[in-house]
Coordinates of C-alpha atoms and ligand atoms in Angstrom, one line a residue:
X154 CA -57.8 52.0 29.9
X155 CA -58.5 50.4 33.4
X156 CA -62.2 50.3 34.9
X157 CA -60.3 50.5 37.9
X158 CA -58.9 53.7 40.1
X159 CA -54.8 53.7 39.2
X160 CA -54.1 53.6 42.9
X161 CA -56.8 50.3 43.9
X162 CA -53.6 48.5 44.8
X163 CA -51.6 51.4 46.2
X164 CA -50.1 49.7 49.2
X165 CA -50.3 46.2 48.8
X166 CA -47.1 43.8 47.4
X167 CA -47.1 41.1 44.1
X168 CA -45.6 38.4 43.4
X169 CA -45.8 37.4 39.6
X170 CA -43.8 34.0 38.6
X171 CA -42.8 34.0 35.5
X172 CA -43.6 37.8 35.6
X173 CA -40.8 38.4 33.1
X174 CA -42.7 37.7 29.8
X175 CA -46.0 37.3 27.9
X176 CA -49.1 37.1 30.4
X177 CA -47.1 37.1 33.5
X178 CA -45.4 40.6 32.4
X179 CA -48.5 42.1 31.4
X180 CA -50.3 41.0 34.7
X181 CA -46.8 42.3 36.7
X182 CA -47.5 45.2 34.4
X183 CA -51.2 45.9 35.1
X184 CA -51.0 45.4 38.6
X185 CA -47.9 47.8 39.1
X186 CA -50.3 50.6 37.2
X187 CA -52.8 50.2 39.9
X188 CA -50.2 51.0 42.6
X189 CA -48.9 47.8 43.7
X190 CA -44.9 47.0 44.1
X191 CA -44.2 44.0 41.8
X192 CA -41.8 41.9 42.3
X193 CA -41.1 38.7 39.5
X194 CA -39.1 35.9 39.6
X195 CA -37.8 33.5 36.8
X196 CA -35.2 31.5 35.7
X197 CA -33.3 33.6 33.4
X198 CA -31.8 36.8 34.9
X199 CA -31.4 38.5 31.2
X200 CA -35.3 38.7 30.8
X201 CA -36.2 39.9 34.9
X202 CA -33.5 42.6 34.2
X203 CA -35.1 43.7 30.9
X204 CA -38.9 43.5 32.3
X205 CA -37.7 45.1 35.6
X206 CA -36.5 48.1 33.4
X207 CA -38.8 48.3 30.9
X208 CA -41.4 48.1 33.9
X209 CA -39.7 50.9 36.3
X210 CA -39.6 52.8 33.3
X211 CA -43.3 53.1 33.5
X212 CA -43.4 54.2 36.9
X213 CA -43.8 50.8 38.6
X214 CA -42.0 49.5 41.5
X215 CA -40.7 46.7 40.7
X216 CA -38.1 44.4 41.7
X217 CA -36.7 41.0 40.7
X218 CA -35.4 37.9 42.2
X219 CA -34.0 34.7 40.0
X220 CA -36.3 31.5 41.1
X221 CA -37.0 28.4 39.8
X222 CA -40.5 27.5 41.1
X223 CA -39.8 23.5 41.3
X224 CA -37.4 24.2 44.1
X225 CA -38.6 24.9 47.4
X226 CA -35.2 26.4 48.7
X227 CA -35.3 28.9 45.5
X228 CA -38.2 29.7 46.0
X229 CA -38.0 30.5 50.1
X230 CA -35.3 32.6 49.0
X231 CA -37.0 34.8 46.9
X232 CA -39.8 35.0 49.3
X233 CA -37.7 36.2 51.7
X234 CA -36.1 39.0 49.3
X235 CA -39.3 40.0 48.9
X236 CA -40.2 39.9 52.2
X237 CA -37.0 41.6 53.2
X238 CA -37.8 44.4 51.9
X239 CA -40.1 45.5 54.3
X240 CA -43.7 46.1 52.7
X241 CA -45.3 42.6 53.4
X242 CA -46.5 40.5 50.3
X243 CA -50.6 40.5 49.6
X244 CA -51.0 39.0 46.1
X245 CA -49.8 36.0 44.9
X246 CA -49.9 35.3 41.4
X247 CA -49.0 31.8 40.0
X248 CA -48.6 32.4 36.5
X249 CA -44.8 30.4 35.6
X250 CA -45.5 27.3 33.4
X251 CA -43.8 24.8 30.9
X252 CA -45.1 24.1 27.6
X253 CA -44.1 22.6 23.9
X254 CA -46.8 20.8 22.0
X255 CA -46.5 17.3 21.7
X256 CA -48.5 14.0 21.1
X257 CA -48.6 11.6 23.8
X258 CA -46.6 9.6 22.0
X259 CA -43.7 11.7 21.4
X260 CA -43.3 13.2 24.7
X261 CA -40.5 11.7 27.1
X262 CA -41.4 10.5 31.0
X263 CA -38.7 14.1 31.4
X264 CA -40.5 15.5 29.6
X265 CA -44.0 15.2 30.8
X266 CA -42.8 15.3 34.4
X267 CA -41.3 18.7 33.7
X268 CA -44.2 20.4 32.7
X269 CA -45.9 18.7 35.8
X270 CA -43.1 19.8 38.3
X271 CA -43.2 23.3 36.7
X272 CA -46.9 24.0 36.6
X273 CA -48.2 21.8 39.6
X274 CA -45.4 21.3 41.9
X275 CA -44.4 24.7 41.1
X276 CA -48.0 26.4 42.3
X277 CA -48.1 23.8 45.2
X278 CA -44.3 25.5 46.1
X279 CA -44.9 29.0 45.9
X280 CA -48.7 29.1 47.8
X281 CA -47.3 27.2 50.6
X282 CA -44.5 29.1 51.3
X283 CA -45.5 32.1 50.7
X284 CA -48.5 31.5 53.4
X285 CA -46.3 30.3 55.2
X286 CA -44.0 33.0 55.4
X287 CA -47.0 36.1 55.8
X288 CA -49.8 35.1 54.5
X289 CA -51.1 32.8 57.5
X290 CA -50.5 35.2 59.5
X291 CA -52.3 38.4 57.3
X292 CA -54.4 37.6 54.6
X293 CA -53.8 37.8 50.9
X294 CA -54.9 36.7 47.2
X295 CA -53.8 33.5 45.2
X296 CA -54.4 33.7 41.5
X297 CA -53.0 30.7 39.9
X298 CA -53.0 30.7 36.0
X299 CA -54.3 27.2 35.0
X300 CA -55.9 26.5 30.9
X301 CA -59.8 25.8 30.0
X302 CA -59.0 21.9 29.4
X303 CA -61.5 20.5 32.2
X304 CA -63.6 17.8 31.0
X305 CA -62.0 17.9 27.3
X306 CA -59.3 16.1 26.0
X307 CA -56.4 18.4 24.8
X308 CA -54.7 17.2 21.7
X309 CA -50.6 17.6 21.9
X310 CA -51.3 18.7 25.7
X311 CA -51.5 16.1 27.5
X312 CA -48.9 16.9 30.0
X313 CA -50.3 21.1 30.3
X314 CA -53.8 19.9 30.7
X315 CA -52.8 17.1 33.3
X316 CA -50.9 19.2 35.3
X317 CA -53.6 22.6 34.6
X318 CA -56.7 20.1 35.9
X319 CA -54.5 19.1 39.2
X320 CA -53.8 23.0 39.5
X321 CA -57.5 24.3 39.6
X322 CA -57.7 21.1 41.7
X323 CA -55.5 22.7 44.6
X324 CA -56.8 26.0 43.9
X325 CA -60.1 24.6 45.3
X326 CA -58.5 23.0 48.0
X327 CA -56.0 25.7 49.3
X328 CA -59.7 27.9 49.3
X329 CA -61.1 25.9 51.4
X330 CA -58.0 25.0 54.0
X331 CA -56.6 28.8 54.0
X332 CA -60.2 30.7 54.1
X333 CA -60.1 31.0 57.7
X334 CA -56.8 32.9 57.6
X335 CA -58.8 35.3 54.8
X336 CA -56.9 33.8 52.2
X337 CA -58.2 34.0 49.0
X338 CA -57.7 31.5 46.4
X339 CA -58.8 31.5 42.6
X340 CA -57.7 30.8 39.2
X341 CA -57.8 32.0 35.5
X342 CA -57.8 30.1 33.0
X343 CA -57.1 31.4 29.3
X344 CA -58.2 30.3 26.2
X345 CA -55.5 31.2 23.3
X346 CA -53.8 34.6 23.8
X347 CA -52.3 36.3 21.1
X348 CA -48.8 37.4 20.5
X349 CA -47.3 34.7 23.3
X350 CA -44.8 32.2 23.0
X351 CA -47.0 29.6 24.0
X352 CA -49.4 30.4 21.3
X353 CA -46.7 30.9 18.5
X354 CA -45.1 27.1 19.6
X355 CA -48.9 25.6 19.3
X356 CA -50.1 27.5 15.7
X357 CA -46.3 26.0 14.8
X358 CA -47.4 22.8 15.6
X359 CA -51.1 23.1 14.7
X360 CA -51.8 25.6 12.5
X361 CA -53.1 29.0 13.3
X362 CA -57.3 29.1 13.9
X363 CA -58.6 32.1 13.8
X364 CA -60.9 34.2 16.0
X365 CA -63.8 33.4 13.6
X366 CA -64.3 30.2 16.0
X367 CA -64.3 32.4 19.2
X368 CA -68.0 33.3 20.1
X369 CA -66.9 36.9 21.2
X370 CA -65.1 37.4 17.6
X371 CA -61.5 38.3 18.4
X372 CA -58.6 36.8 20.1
X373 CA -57.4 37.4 23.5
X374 CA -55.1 39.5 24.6
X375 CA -52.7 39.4 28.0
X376 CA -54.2 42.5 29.0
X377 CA -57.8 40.5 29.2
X378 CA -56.3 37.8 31.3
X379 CA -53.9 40.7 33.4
X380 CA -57.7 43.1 33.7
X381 CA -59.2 39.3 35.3
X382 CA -56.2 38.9 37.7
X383 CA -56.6 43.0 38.6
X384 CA -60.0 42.5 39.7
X385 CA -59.3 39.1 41.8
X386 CA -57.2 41.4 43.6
X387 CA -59.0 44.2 44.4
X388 CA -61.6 44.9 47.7
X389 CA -64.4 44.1 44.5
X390 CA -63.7 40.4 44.7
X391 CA -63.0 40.0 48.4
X392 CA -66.0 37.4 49.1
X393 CA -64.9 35.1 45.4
X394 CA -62.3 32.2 46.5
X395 CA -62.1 28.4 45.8
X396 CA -63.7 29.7 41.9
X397 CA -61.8 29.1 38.3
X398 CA -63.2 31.2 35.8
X399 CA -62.3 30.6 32.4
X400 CA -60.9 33.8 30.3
X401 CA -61.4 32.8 26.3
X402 CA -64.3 34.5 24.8
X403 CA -66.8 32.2 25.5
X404 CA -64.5 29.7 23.2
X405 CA -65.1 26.7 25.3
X406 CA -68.9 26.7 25.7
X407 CA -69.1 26.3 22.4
X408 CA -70.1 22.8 22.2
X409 CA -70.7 22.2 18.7
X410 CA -68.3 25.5 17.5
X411 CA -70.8 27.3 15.5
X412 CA -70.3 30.7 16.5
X413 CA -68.4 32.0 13.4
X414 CA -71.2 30.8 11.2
X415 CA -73.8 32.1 12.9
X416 CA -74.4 35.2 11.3
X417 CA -74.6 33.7 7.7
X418 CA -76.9 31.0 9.6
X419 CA -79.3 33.9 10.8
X420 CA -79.1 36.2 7.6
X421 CA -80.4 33.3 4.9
X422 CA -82.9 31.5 7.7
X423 CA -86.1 30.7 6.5
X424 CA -88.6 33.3 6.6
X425 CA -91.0 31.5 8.9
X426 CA -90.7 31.6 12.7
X427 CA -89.4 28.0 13.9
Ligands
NAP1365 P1 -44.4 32.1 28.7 O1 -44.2 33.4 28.1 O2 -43.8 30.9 28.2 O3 -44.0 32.3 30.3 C1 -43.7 31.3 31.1 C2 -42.9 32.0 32.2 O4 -42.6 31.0 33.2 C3 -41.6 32.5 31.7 O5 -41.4 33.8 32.2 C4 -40.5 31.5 32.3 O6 -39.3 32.2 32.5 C5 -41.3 31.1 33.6 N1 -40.8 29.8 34.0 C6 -40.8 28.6 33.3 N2 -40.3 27.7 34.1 C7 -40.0 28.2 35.3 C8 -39.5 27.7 36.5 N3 -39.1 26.4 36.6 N4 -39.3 28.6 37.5 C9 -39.7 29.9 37.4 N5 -40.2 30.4 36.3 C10 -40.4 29.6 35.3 O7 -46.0 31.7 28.9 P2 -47.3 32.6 28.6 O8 -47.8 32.1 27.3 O9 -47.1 34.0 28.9 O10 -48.3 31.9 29.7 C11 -48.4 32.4 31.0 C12 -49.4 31.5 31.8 O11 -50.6 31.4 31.1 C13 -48.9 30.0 31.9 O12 -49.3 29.5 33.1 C14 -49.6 29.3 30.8 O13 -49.8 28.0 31.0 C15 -51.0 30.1 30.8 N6 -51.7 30.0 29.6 C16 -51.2 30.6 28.5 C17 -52.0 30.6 27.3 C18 -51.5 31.3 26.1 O14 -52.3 31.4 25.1 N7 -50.3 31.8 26.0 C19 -53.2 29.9 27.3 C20 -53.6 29.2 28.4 C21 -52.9 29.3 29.6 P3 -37.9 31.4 32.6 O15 -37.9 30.5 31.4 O16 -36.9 32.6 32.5 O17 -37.9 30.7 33.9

């Protein structure tokens, strides 16, 4: 259930990186349902032919093009697919990312550096040539994916929460130098979602926490993070730009993590008022 009219986006084009699994899908998904042609690009052309289907087979428009984000000529080629076909390109959404868990320690300079060139170089990539290419010239929404690591240290992260920080970084920045054009540019960024690879490859590292710890009592889902990127892109959020909002229950206010013992707290307090 949307709170949103299914044709808010009628008319209006997406690009989704990454778009061919776990948030990105769901966000290529949600946006679709509201009326806008998707179109998603990845590396690996089994998955944006399985998402494509399983996508058109809900009614969505969608179309795919095979893109590596950390490679500006792949990339201008899939812009200009998109563009191609004739229906102008109005939301941008930068969701592709690499990620394995890791301590400092044990990550390789490759390593590291691909998860920088992916996530970073990768959103620096796709924003500038896609404004380059139309959005200069007509307007549009940037929605680039980043984490909630700012101002924390992010154990076997290093690498995601470097490159995330330097993301919402130039989210702030491409607000600022592409407003006049009526550009805008935001970011989300999730706490844990369930049922995504990235999760399953941090609980295997980790171990699983449950949503006991998470102020608003339950795990995330993609279709919270897809429902955040929806509105960004509607008429509702079109004076918002240069902001990253942070999608995760309330998870990372919680300074000293007492919200799943709060209601025990409450229930034997003192009888006296404080
Ligand atoms: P995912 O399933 O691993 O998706 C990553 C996507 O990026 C894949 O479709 C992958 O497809 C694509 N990709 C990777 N490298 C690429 C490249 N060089 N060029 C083009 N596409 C590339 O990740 P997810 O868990 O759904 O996460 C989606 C976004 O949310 C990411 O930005 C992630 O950092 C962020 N996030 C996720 C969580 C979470 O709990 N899952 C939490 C915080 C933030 P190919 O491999 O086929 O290229």
């Amino acid at each position: 259930m949307s709170a949103f009219r299914e044709d808010v986006l009628s008319g209006r084009v997406a690009l989704v990186t990454g778009g061919a699994t776990g948030i990105g899908k769901e966000i290529a998904r949600t946006l679709g349902l509201h009326g806008a042609r998707v179109f998603i690009c990845s590396r690996k052309v089994d998955r944006l032919e399985k998402s494509t289907a399983e996508l058109r087979a809900e009614g969505i428009d969608c179309a795919w093009h095979r893109c590596d984000v950390r490679d500006p000529d792949s990339v201008s080629a899939a812009v200009e697919n998109l563009l191609g076909r004739g229906h102008g390109l109005d939301i941008v959404v930068n969701n592709a990312a690499g990620n394995f868990p890791a301590p400092i320690s044990r990550i390789s300079p490759k390593g590291f550096r691909t998860v920088v060139d992916i996530d970073l170089l990768g959103t620096y990539n796709v924003s500038k040539i896609a404004v380059d290419a139309w959005l200069r010239d007509n307007g549009g929404s940037i929605v680039n994916i980043s984490a909630p690591f700012e101002g924390k240290g992010a154990a076997l992260q290093s690498h995601v929460a470097a490159a995330k920080a330097a993301v919402d970084s130039l989210t702030r920045t491409c607000a600022v130098e592409w407003g006049r054009h009526g550009i805008r540019v935001n970011g989300i960024a999730p706490g844990h979602v369930a049922d995504t690879e990235g999760v399953a490859r941090f609980t295997a590292a980790a171990g699983a926490s449950g949503p006991e710890r998470i102020p608003l009592g339950r795990v995330g889902v993609a279709r919270d993070i897809a429902n955040s990127v929806l509105f960004l892109s509607t008429e509702a959020a079109s004076y918002i730009s240069g902001q990253v909002w942070t999608v995760d229950g309330a998870s990372s206010v919680d300074q000293i993590g007492m919200a799943g013992r709060l209601a025990d707290m409450e229930a034997n307090w003192p009888e006296r008022e404080s």
